[in-house]
JSON list of C-alpha atoms in Angstrom, two decimals:
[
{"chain": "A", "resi": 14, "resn": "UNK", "atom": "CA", "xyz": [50.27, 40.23, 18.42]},
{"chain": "A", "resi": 15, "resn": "UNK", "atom": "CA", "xyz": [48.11, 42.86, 18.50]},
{"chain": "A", "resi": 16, "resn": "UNK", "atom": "CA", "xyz": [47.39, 42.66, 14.67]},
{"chain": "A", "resi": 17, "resn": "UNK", "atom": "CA", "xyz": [46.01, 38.79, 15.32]},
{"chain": "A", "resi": 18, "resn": "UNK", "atom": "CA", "xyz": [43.76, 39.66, 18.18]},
{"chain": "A", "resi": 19, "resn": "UNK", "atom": "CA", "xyz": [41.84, 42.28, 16.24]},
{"chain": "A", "resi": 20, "resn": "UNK", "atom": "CA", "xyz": [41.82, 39.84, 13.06]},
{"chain": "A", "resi": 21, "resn": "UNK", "atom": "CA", "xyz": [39.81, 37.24, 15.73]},
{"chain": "A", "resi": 22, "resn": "UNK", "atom": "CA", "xyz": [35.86, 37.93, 16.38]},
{"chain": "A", "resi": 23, "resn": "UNK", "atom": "CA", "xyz": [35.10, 39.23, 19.76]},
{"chain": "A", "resi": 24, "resn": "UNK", "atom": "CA", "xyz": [32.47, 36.68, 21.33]},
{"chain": "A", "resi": 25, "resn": "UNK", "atom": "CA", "xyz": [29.67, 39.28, 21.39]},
{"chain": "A", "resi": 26, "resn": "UNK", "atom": "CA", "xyz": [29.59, 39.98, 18.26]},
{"chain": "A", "resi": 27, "resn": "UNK", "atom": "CA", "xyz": [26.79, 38.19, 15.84]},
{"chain": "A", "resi": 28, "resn": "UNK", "atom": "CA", "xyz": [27.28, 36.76, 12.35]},
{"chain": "A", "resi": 29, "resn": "UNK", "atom": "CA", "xyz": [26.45, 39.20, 9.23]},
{"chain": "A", "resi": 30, "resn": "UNK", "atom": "CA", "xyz": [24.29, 39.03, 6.90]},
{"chain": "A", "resi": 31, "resn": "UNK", "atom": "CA", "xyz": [26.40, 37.94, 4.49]},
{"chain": "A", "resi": 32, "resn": "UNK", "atom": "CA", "xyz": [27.77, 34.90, 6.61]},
{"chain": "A", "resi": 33, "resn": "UNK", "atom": "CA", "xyz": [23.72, 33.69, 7.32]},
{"chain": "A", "resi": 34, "resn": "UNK", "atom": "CA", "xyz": [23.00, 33.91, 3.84]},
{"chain": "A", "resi": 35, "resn": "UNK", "atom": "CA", "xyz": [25.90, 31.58, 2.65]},
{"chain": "A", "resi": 36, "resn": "UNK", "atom": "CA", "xyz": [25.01, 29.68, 5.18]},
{"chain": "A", "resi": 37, "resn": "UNK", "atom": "CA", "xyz": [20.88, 29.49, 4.18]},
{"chain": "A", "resi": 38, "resn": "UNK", "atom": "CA", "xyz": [22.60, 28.36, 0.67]},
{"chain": "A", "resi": 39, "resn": "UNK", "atom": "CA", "xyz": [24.35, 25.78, 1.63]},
{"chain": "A", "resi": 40, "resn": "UNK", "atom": "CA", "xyz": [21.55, 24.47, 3.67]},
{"chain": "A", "resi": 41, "resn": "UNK", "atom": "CA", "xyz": [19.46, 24.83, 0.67]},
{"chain": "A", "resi": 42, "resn": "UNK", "atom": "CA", "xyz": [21.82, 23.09, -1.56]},
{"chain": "A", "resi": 43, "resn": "UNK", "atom": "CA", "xyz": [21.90, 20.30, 0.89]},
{"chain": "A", "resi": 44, "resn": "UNK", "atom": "CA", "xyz": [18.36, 20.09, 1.12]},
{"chain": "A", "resi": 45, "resn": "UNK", "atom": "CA", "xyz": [17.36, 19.69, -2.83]},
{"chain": "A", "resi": 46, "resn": "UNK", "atom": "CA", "xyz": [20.19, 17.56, -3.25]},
{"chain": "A", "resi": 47, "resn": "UNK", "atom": "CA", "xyz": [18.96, 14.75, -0.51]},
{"chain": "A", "resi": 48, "resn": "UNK", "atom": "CA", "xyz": [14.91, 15.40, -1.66]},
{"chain": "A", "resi": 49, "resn": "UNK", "atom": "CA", "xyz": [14.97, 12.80, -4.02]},
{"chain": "A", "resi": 50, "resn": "UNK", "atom": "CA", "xyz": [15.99, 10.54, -2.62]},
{"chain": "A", "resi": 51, "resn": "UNK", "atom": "CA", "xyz": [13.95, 10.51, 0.13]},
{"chain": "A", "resi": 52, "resn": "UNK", "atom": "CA", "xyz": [10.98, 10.73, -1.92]},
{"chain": "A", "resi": 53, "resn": "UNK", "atom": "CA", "xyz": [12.78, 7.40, -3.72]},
{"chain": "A", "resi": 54, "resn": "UNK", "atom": "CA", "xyz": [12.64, 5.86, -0.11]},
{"chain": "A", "resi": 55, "resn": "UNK", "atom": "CA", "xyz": [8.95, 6.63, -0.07]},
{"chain": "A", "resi": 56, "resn": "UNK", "atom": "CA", "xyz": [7.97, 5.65, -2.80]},
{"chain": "A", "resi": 57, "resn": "UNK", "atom": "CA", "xyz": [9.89, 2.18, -2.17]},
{"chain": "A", "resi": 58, "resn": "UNK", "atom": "CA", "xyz": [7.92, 2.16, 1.13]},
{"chain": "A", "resi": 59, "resn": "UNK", "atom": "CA", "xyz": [4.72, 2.54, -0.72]},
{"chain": "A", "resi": 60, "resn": "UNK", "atom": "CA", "xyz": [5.87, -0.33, -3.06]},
{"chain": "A", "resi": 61, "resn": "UNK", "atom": "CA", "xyz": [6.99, -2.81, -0.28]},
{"chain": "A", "resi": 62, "resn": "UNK", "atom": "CA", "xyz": [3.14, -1.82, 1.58]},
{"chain": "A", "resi": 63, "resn": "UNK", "atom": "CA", "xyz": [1.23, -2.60, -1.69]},
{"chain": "A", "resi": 64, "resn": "UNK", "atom": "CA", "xyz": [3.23, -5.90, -2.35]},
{"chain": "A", "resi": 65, "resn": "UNK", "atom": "CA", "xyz": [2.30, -7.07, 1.24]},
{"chain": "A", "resi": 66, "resn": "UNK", "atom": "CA", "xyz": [-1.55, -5.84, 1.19]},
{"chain": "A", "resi": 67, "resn": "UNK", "atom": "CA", "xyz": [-1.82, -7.57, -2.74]},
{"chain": "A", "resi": 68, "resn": "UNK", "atom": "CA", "xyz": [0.01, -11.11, -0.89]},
{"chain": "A", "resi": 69, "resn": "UNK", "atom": "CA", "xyz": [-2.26, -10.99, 2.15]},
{"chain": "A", "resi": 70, "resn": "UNK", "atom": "CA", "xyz": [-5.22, -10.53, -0.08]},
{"chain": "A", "resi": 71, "resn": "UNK", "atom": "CA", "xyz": [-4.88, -12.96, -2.46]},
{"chain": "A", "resi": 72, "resn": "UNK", "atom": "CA", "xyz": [-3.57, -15.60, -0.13]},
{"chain": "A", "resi": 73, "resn": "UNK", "atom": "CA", "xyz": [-6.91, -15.12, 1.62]},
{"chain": "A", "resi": 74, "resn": "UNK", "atom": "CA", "xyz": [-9.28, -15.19, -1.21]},
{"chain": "A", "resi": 75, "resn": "UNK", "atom": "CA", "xyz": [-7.22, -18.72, -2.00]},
{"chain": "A", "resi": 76, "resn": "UNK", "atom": "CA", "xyz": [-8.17, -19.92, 1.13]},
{"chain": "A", "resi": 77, "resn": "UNK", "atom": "CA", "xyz": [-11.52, -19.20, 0.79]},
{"chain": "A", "resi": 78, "resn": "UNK", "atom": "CA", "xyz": [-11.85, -20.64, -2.66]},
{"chain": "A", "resi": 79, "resn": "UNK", "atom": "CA", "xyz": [-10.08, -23.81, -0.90]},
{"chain": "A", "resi": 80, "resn": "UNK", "atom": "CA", "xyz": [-12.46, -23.82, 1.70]},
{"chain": "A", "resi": 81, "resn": "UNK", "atom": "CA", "xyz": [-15.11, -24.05, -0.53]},
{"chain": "A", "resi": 82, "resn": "UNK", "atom": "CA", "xyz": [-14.21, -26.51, -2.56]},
{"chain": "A", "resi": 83, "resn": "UNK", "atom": "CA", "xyz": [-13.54, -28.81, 0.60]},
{"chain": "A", "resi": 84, "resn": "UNK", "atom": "CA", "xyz": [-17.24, -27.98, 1.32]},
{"chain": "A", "resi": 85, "resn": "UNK", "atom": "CA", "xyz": [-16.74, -26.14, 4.35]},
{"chain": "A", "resi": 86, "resn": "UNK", "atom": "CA", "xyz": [-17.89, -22.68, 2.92]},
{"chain": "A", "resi": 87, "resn": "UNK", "atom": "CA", "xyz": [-21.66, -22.55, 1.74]},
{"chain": "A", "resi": 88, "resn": "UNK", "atom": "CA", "xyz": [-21.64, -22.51, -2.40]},
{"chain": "A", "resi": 89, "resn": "UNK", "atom": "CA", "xyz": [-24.40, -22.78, -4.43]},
{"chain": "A", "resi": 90, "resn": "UNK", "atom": "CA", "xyz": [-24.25, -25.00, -7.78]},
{"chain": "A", "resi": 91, "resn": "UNK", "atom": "CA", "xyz": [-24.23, -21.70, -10.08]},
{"chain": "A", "resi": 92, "resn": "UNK", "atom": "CA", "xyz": [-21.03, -20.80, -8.15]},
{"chain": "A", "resi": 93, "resn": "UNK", "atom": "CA", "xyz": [-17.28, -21.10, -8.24]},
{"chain": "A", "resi": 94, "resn": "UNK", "atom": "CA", "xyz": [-16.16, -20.39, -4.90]},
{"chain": "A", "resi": 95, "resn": "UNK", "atom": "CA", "xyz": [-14.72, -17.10, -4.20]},
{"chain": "A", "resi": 96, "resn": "UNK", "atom": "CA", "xyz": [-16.26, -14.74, -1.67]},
{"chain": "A", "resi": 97, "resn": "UNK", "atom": "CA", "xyz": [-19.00, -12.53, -2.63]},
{"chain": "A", "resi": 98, "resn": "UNK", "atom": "CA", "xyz": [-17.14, -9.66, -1.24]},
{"chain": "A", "resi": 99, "resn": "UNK", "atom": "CA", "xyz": [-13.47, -8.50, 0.37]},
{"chain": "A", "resi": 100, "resn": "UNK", "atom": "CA", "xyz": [-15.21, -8.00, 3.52]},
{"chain": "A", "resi": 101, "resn": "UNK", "atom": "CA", "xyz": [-16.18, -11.63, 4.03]},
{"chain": "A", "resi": 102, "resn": "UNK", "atom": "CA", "xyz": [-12.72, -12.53, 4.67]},
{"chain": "A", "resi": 103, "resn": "UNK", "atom": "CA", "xyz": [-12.82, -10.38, 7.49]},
{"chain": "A", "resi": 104, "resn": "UNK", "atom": "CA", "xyz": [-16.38, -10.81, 8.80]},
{"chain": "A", "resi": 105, "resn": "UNK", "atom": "CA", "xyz": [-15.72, -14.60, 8.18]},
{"chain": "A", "resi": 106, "resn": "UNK", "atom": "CA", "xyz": [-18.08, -17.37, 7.36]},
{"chain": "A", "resi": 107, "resn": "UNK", "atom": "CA", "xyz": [-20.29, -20.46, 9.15]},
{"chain": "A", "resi": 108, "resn": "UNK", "atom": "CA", "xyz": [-18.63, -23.75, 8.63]},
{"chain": "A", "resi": 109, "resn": "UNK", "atom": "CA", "xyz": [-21.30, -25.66, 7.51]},
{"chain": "A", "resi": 110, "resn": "UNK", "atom": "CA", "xyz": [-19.00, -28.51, 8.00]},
{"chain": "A", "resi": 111, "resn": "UNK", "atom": "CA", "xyz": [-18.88, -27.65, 11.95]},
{"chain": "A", "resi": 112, "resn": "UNK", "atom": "CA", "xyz": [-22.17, -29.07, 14.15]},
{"chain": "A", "resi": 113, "resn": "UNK", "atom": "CA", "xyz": [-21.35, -25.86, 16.01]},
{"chain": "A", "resi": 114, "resn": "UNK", "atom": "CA", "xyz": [-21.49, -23.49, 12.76]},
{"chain": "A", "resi": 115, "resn": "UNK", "atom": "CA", "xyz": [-18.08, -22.16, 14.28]},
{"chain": "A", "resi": 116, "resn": "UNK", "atom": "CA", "xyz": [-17.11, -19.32, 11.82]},
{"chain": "A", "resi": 117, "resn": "UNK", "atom": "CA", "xyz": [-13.86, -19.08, 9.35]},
{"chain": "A", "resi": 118, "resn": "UNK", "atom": "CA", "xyz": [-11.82, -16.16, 9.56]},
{"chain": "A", "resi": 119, "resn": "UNK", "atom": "CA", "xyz": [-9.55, -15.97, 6.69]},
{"chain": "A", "resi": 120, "resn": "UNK", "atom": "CA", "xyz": [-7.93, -12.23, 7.39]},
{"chain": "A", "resi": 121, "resn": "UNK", "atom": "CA", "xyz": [-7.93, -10.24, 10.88]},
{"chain": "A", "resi": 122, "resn": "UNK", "atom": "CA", "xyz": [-8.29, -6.86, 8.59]},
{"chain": "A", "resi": 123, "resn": "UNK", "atom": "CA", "xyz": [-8.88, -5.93, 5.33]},
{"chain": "A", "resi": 124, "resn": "UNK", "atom": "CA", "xyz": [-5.57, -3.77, 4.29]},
{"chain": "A", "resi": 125, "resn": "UNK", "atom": "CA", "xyz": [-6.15, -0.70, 2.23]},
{"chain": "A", "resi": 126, "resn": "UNK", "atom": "CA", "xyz": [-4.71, 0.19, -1.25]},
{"chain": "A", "resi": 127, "resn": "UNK", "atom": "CA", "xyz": [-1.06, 2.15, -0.21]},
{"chain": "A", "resi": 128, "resn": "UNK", "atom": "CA", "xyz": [-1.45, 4.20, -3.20]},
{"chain": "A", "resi": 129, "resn": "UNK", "atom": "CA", "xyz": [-4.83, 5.03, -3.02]},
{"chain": "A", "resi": 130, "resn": "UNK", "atom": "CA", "xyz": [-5.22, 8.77, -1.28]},
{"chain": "A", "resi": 131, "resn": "UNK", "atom": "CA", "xyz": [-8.34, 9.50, -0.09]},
{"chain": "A", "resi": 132, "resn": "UNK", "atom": "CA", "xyz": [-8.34, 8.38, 3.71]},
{"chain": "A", "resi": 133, "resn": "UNK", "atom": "CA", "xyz": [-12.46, 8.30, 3.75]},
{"chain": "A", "resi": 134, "resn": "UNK", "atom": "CA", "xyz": [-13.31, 5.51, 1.78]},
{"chain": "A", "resi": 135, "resn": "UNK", "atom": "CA", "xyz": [-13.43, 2.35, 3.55]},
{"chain": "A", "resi": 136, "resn": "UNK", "atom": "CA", "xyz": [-10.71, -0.31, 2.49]},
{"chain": "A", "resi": 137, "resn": "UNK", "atom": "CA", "xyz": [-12.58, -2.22, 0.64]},
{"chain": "A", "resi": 138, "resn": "UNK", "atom": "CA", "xyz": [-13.48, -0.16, -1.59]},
{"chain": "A", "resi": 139, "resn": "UNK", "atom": "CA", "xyz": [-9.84, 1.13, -2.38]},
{"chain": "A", "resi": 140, "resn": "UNK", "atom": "CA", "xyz": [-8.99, -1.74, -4.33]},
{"chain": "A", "resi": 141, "resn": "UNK", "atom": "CA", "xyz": [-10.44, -3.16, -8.01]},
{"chain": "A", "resi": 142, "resn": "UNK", "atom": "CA", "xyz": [-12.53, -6.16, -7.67]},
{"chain": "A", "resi": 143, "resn": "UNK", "atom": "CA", "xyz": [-11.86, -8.69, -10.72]},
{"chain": "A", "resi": 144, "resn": "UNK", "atom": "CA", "xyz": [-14.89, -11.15, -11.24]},
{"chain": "A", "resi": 145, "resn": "UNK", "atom": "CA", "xyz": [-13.69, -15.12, -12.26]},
{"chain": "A", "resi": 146, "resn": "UNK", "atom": "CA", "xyz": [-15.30, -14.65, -15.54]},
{"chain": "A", "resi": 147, "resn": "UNK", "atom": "CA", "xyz": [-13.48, -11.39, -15.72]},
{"chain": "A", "resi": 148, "resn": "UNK", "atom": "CA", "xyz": [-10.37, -11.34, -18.21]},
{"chain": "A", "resi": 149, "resn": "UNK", "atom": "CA", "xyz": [-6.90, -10.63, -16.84]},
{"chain": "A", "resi": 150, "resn": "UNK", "atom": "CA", "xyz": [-6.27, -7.94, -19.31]},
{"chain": "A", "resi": 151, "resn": "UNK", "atom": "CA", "xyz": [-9.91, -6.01, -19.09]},
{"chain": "A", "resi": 152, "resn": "UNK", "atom": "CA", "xyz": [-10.82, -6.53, -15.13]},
{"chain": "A", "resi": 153, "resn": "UNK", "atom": "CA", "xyz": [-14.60, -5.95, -14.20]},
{"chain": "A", "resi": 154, "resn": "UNK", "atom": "CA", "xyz": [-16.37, -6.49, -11.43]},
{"chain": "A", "resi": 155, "resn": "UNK", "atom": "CA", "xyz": [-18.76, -8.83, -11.01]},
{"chain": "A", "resi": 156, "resn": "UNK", "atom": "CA", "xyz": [-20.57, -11.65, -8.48]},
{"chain": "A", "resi": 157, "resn": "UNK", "atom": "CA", "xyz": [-17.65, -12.82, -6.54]},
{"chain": "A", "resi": 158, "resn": "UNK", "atom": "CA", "xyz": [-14.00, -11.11, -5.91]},
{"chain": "A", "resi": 159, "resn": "UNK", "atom": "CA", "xyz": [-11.48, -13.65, -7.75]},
{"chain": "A", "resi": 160, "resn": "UNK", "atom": "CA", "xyz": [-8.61, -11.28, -7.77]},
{"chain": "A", "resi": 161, "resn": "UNK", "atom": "CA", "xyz": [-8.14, -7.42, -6.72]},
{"chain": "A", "resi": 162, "resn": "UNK", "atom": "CA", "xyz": [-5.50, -5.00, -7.92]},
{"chain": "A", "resi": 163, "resn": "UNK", "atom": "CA", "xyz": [-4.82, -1.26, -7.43]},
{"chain": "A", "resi": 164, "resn": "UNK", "atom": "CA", "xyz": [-6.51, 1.63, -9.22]},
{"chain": "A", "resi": 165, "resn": "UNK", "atom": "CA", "xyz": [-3.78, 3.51, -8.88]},
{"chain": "A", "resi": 166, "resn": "UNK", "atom": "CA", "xyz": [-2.33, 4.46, -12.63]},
{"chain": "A", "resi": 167, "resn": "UNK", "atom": "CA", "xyz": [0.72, 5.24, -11.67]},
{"chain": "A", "resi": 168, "resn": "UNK", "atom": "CA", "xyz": [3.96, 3.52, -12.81]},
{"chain": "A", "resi": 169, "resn": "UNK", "atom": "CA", "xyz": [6.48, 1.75, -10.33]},
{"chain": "A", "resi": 170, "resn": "UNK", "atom": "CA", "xyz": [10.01, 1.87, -10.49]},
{"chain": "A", "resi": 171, "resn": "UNK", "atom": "CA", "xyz": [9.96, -1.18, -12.16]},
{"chain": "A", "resi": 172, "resn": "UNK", "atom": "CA", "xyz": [8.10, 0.47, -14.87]},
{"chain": "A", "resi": 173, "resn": "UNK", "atom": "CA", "xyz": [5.05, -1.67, -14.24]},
{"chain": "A", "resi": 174, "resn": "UNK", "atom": "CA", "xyz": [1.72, 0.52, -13.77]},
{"chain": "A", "resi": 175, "resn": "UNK", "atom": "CA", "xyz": [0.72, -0.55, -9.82]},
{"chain": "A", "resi": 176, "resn": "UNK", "atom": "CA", "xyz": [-3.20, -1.38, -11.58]},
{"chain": "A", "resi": 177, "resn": "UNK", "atom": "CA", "xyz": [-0.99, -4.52, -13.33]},
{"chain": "A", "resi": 178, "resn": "UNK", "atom": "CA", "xyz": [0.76, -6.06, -9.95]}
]
């Protein structure tokens, strides 16, 4: 009896040093083991973000372009129809259609590129700007926004570089 009660701990005693570092091993085993995949769960975040931002976007620069056609947006002759710039969807346009000149809102706020890092540039300018007379496969800039896509050249994990979403 005597034998088992020595074999026990007494409560004031503390670990050793041995016990805390097989312990800060463990932890550390634990730790590298669950790191990727939270950094999978971020990146999927990221992915899910710029999928939403590229929807709202485009869905807006459609409306715009419809808008125009249907003659409620001002467009000149030489023009096809898209806004001039991202930040006309926000700031909206008259409706020349409207005795009032009431103004067309086609997004509440501009969403910024997920992927792009540096938090001082203004959304707008996080995103490429592709022209209409722009090709798909080489996109420039030019005097309306007909599409926009991210600069970032990384690749998602659907192997698809985000600047071709």
């Amino acid at each position: 009896m005597f034998f088992l009660l020595k074999t026990f701990r007494e409560p004031s005693q503390g670990f050793t040093l041995v016990e805390m570092m097989v312990v800060v091993a463990l932890l550390s085993i634990l730790a590298s083991a669950a790191m990727p995949f939270y950094q999978m769960t971020v990146k999927r975040e990221k992915e899910q973000e710029l999928r939403i931002a590229l929807r709202q976007i485009r869905t807006a620069i459609d409306l715009y372009k419809q808008a125009a056609d249907e003659g409620r947006v001002e467009k000149k002759a030489d023009e096809v129809g898209y806004p001039k710039r991202l930040e006309m969807l926000v700031e909206g346009v008259p409706n020349i259609k409207d005795p009032k000149k009431s103004m067309i809102y086609f997004m509440r706020k501009l969403p910024r590129d997920p992927m792009f890092d540096n938090p001082d540039i203004p959304n707008a300018d996080t995103w490429g700007k592709r022209s209409y007379e722009s090709p798909p496969d080489d996109p420039d800039e030019g005097d309306d926004v007909f599409d926009v896509y991210s600069r970032s050249n990384k690749v998602g994990l659907n192997r698809i570089p985000y600047n071709r979403w």
